Amino acid sequence: MSTPRADGLAMPAEWAPHRRCWMAWPCREELWGDRLEAARQVVAEIAKAIAAFEPVTMLARPDLTASASLGCGPGIAVLPMPQDDSWTRDTGPTFVTAPGRLAGVAWRFNGWGEQWPDHAQDALMARRVLEHLGVPRYDAPIVLEGGAIAVDGEGTCLVCEPSVRDPKRNPGLGRAAIEAVLRDYLGVLTVIWLPRGLTDDETGGHVDNVACFAGPGRVLALVRDEPGDPDHEALAANLAVLREAVDAKGRRLEVVPIVAPRVRPRDRDRRLTLSYVNLYVANGGVVMPAFHDPADRAALRAVQAAFPDREVVQIEASDLLWGGGGIHCITQQEPDPGPAAG
């Protein structure tokens, strides 16, 4: 079976030009409970913010198509599609390109290590989106979610080890085996392994909550200032790895720390996974979260400095975090491959 790398394809950086952004309308009542309508409102607000920069297609369970259309308003396409919930970063395809060519990778999806047993529709979402687009599909041989990876478009990939090497996802697979798959299906050369994710991250520790590329050789890294907090140690460990890492081009990374907002409880036993680096890079813009927190303004300044050629829009996203994810988690860019070579 062929792979994207063998066929000359690779995952582009998130700041490369996009054709559209894919999102999905929240629908899992047992997850959202009485917060479902609030979640839909913030998803619609995020969709409208992104639509100011590029087209947005909102996937909606067929019985909720009208709800999604009314919630999103004109200018956002709504496509009926069976689904279990709204996390298109993890359930949609990871797109790969070459000049004039677009294809998608369908990772195996098992409900974040069988945490959600009812995930049959989401496990088919990548395949269905690619069939709708009529583009080639590569079925990857490992369980992975889009939020578990970040690439710079120049051969480097960031991952968090706890989620990627989760025994309920990829039992028995070591780093070397997983790196081989990432090289073949993302077209990367170098994989940088971060040791920790955020406390109470239901994904087991996705990289999009702790670090993201903001340009070739530049990484935004979440940090926490409170010594003694479990995330202080975890994020400091990630920061140390990033500062020693060398990317695929042989560069030491420029690491930009961004201080996390204050800890807020999700329920009696868990905390919200609040992160400023869980953001979406659009054509000419960046849509990032705010949390009614004193750190919001400093985070906005840091992201604007990291993306000086883009308009940065900050959306109050606390209602989204009650479902377990952020802005990056509910979005999936479809890159524009441009004209064919030659």
Coordinates of N, CA and C in Angstrom, one line a residue, residues 3 7 31 76-77 89 94 98 141 144 154 163-164 170 175 178 191 215 224 228 248 254 301 309 313 319 337:
T3 N 1.9 5.3 0.5 CA 1.8 6.3 1.6 C 1.9 7.7 1.0
D7 N 4.3 9.0 -2.3 CA 3.6 9.7 -3.4 C 3.9 11.1 -3.5
L31 N -22.4 14.5 27.0 CA -21.2 15.3 27.3 C -21.5 16.7 27.8
I76 N -22.0 30.6 6.1 CA -21.3 29.4 6.6 C -22.1 28.2 6.0
A77 N -21.5 27.4 5.2 CA -22.1 26.2 4.6 C -22.3 25.2 5.7
R89 N -10.9 18.3 14.6 CA -9.4 18.2 14.6 C -9.0 16.7 14.8
T94 N -6.6 14.4 8.2 CA -5.4 15.3 8.2 C -5.0 15.4 6.7
A98 N 0.7 18.2 -2.3 CA 1.9 18.5 -3.2 C 1.4 19.5 -4.2
P141 N -2.1 3.2 9.7 CA -2.1 2.0 10.5 C -2.1 2.2 12.0
L144 N -4.5 7.7 16.1 CA -4.0 9.0 16.3 C -5.1 10.0 16.0
E154 N 8.2 22.1 7.3 CA 9.5 21.9 6.8 C 10.2 20.7 7.4
S163 N -0.3 10.6 24.9 CA -1.4 10.3 24.1 C -1.0 9.4 23.0
V164 N 0.1 9.7 22.3 CA 0.5 8.9 21.1 C 0.9 7.5 21.5
N170 N -2.2 2.5 21.0 CA -1.2 1.8 20.2 C -0.4 0.9 21.1
R175 N 8.7 4.5 20.3 CA 8.9 5.7 19.5 C 9.3 5.5 18.1
I178 N 6.4 4.5 15.8 CA 5.4 5.6 15.6 C 6.1 6.7 14.7
V191 N 10.9 14.1 14.6 CA 9.8 14.1 15.5 C 10.4 14.6 16.9
G215 N 5.6 29.5 13.1 CA 6.5 29.8 12.0 C 7.6 28.8 11.9
R224 N 3.1 27.6 33.1 CA 2.3 28.0 34.3 C 3.3 28.5 35.4
G228 N 4.4 24.3 42.4 CA 3.6 23.4 43.2 C 2.4 22.9 42.4
A248 N 14.1 19.8 11.8 CA 14.6 19.1 10.6 C 15.6 19.9 9.8
E254 N 13.2 28.7 18.4 CA 12.9 29.9 19.1 C 11.6 29.6 19.9
R301 N -1.2 39.7 23.1 CA 0.0 40.4 22.7 C 1.1 39.4 22.2
D309 N 1.9 39.3 10.7 CA 1.3 39.6 9.4 C -0.2 39.2 9.4
V313 N -7.8 37.6 16.4 CA -9.1 37.7 17.0 C -9.3 36.8 18.2
D319 N -17.1 28.4 27.5 CA -18.1 27.5 27.4 C -17.7 26.3 26.6
P337 N -3.7 23.4 -2.3 CA -2.4 22.9 -2.8 C -1.8 23.8 -3.9

